[in-house]
mmCIF file of C-alpha atoms in Angstrom:
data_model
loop_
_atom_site.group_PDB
_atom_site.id
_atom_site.type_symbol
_atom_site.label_atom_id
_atom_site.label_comp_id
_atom_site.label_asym_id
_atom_site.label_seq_id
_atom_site.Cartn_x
_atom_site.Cartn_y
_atom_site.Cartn_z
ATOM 1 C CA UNK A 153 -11.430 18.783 -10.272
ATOM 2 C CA UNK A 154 -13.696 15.728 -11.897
ATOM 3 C CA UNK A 155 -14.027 12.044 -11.264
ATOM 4 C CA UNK A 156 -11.363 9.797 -12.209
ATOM 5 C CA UNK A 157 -10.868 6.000 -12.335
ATOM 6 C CA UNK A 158 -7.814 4.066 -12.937
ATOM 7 C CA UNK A 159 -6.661 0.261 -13.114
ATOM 8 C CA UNK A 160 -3.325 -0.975 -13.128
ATOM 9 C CA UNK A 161 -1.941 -4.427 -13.479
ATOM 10 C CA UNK A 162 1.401 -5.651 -12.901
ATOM 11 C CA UNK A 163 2.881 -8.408 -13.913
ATOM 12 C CA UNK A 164 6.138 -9.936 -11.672
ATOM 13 C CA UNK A 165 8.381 -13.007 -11.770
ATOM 14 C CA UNK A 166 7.223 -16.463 -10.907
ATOM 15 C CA UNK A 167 4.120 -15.348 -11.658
ATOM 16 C CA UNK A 168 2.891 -12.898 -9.021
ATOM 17 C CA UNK A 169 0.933 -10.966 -10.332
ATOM 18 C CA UNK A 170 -1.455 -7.172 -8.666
ATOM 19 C CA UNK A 171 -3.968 -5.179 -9.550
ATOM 20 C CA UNK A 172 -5.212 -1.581 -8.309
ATOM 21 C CA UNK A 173 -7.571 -0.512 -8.982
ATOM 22 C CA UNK A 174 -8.842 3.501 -7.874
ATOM 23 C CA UNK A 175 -11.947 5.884 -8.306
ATOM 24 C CA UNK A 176 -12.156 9.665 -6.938
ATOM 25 C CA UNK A 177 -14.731 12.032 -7.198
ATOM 26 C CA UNK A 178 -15.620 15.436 -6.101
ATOM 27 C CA UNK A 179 -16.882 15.812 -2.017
ATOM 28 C CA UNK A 180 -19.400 18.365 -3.255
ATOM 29 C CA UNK A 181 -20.656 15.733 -5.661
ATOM 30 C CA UNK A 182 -21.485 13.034 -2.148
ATOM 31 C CA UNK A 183 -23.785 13.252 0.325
ATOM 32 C CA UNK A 184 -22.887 11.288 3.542
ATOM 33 C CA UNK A 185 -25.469 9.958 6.101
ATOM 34 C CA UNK A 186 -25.127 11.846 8.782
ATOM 35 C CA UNK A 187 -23.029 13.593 7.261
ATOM 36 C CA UNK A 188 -23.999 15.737 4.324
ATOM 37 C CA UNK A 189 -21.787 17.120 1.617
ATOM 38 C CA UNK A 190 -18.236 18.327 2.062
ATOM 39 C CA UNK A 191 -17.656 22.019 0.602
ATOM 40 C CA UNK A 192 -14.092 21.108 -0.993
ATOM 41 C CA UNK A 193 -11.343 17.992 -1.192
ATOM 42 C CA UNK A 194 -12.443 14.633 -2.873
ATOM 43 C CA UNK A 195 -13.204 11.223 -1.849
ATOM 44 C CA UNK A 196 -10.686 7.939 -3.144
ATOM 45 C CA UNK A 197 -11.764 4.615 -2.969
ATOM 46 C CA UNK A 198 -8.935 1.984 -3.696
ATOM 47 C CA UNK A 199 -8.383 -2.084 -4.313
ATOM 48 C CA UNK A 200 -5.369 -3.356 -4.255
ATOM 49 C CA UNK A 201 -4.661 -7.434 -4.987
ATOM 50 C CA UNK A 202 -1.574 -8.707 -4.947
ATOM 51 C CA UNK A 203 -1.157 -12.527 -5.512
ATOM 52 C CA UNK A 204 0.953 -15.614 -5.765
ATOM 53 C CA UNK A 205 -0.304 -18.843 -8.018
ATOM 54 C CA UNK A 206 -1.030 -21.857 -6.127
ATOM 55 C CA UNK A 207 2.244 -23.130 -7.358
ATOM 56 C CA UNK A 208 4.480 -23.041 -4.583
ATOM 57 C CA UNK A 209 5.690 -26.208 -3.468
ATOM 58 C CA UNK A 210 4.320 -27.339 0.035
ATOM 59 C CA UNK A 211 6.637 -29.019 2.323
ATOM 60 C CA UNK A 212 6.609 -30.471 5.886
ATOM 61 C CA UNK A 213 10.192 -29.071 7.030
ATOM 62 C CA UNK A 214 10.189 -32.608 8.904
ATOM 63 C CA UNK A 215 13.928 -33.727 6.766
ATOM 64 C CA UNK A 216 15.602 -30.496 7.771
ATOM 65 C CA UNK A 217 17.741 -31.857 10.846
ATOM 66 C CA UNK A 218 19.197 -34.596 8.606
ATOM 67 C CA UNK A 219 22.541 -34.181 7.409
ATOM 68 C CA UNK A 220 22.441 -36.559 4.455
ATOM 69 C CA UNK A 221 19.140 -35.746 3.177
ATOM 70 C CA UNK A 222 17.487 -32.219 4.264
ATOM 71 C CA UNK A 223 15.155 -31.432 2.028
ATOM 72 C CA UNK A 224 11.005 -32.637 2.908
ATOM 73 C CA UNK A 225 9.448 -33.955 -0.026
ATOM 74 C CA UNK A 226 6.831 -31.779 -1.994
ATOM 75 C CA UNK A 227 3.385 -32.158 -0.354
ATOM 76 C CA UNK A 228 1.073 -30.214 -2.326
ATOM 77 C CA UNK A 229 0.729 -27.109 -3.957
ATOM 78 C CA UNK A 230 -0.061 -23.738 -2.104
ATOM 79 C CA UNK A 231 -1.085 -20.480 -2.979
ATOM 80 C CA UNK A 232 -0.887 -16.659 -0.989
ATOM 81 C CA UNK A 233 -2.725 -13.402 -1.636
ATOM 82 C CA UNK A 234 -2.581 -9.768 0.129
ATOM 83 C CA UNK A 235 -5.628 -7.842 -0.678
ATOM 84 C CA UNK A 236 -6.353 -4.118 0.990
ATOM 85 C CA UNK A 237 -10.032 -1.964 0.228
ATOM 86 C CA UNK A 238 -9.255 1.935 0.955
ATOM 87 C CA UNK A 239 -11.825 4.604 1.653
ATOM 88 C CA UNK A 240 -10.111 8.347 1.951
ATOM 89 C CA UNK A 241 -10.603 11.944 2.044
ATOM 90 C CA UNK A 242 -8.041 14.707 0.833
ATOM 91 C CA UNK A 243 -8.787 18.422 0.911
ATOM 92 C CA UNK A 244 -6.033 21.510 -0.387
ATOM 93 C CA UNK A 245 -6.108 24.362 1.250
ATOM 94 C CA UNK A 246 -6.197 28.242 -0.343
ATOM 95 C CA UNK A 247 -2.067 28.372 1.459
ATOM 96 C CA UNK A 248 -1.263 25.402 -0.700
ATOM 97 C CA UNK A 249 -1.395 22.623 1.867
ATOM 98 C CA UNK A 250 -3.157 19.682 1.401
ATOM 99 C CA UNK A 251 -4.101 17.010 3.922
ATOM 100 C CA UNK A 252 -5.127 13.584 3.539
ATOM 101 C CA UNK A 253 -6.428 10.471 5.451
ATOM 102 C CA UNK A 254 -7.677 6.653 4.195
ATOM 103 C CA UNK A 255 -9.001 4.243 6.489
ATOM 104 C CA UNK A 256 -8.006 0.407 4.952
ATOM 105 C CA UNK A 257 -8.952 -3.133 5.382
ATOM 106 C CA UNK A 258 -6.522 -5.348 5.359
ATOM 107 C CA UNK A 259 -7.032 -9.365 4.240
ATOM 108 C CA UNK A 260 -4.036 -11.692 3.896
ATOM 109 C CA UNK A 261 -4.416 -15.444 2.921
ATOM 110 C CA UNK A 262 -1.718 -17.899 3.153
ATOM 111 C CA UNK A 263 -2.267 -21.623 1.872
ATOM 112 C CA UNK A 264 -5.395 -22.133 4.215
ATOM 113 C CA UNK A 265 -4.694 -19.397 6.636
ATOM 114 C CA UNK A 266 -6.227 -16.041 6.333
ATOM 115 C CA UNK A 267 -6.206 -13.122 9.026
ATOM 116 C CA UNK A 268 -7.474 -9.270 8.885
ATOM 117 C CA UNK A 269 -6.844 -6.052 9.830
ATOM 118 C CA UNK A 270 -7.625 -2.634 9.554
ATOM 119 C CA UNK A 271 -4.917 0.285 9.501
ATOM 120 C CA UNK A 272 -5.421 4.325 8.937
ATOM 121 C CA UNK A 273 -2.704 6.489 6.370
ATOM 122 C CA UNK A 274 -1.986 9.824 6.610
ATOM 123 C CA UNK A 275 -0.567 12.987 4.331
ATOM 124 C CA UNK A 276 0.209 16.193 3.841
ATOM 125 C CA UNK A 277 1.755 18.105 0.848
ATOM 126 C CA UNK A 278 2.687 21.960 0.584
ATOM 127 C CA UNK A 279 3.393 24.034 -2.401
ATOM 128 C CA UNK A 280 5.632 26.663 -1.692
ATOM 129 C CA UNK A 281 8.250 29.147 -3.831
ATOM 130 C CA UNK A 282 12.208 29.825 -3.576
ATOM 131 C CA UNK A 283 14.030 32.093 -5.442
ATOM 132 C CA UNK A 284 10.853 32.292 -7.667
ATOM 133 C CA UNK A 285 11.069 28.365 -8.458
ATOM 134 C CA UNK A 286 7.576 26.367 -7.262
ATOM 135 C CA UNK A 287 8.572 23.322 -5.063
ATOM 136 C CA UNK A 288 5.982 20.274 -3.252
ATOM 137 C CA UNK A 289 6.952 19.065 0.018
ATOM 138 C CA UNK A 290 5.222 15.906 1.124
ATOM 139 C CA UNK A 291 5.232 13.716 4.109
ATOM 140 C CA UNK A 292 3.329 10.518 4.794
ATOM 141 C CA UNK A 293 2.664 8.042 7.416
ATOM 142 C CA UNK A 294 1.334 4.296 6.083
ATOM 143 C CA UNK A 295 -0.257 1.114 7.916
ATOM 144 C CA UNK A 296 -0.994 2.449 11.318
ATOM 145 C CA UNK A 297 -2.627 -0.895 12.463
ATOM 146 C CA UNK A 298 -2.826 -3.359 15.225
ATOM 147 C CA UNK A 299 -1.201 -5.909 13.163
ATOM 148 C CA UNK A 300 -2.681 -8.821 11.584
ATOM 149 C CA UNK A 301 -3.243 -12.201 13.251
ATOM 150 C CA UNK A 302 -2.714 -15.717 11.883
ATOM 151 C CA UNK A 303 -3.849 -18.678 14.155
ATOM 152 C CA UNK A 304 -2.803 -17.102 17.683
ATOM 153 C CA UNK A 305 -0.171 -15.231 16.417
ATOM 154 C CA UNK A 306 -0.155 -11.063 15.612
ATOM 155 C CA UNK A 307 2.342 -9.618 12.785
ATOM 156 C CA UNK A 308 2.883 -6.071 12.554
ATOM 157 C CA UNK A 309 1.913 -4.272 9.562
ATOM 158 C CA UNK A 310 4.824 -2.513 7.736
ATOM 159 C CA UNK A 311 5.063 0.911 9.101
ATOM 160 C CA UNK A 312 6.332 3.196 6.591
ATOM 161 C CA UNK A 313 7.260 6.795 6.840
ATOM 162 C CA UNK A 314 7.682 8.772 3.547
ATOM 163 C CA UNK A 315 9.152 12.440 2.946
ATOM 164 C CA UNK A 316 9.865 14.141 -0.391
ATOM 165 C CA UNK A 317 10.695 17.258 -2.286
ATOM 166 C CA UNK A 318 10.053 18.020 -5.923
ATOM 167 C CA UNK A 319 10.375 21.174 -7.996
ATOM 168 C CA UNK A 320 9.528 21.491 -12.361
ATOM 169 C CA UNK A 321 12.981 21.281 -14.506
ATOM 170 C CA UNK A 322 13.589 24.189 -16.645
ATOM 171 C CA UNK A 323 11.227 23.731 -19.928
ATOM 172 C CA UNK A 324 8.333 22.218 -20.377
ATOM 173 C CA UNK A 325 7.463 18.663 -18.778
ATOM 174 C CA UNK A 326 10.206 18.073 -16.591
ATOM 175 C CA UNK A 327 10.540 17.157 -13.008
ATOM 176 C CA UNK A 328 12.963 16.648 -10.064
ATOM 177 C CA UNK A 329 12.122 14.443 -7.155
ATOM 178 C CA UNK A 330 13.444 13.287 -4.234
ATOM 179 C CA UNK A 331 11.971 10.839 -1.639
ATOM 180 C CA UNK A 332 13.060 9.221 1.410
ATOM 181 C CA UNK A 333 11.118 5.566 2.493
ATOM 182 C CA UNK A 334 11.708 4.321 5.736
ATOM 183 C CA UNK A 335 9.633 0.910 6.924
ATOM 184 C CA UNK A 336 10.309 1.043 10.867
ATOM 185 C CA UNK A 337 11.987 -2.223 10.650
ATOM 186 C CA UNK A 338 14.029 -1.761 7.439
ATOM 187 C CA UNK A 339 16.966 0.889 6.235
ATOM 188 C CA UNK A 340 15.863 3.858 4.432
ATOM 189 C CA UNK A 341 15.761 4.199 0.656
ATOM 190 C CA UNK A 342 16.618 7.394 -1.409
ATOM 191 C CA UNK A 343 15.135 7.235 -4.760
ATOM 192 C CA UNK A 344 15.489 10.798 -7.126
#
């Protein structure tokens, strides 16, 4: 309906630490070269940081085939962040579906090693009754990407599929949901 801005900061063990940060506003309020102005939906822009101090121990790994003394002594300190700029587009339709797309760039830094990538998410949501009771239905496809490559090597980004179902509880402010994560190369997760 308006513009809206958000930041978020989280605060793990060890010290990791992320921050989000997010901005939408109106298409009708933008006007795209080449473009021009989209009649409905809203455009996102997102930053997300996530980070680990430079305090984890560097080692060579040169010890590890001894029996009697395995461990490589500490050779420095090191450091690792993951840090991803979004740029999307969501629209709902007058049926109650709504569609969604980001395009993201991907940069990942590991002691003195960085590599990038670029990777496209996907979405849809529709509202729908039963029995007279409003429920949401989403689905969502995350990190379709080419991978990112360190040195001469490519990693995969984390492929994740997402589905869930939510309906209001009866009174005011509640909510039920369900959703099912899958990353291609883990288990799924319920969560309600």
């Amino acid at each position: 309906e308006g513009r809206s801005a958000g930041l978020f900061h989280n605060e793990y063990f060890q010290g990791l630490g992320q921050e989000f940060l997010f901005y939408t506003v109106p298409a009708a309020e933008v006007q795209l070269p080449l473009a021009g102005r989209a009649k409905g939906g809203a455009y996102g822009l997102g930053l997300n940081y996530f980070y680990a101090p430079k305090d984890m121990e560097r080692r060579s790994g040169l010890y590890e085939a001894d029996p009697l003394n395995p461990i490589s002594p500490v050779e420095g300190k090191f450091g690792a962040y993951d840090l991803a700029f979004s740029a999307g587009y969501g629209r709902r339709r007058a049926d109650g579906l709504a569609l969604g797309a980001a395009f993201k760039v991907i940069r990942q830094s590991v002691d003195d090693e960085s590599g990038s990538s670029a990777a496209l998410d996907f979405g849809a949501m529709k509202e729908f009754g039963r029995g007279g009771v409003p429920y949401t239905a989403g689905f969502a496809v995350q990190n379709l990407g080419p991978g990112i490559k360190f040195v001469s090597r490519r990693y995969g980004l984390p492929l994740i599929l997402r589905a869930g179902l939510s309906r209001p509880l009866p009174g005011p402010g509640g909510l039920v949901a369900v959703e099912l994560y899958k990353p291609v190369d883990n288990y799924p997760t319920l969560a309600v």
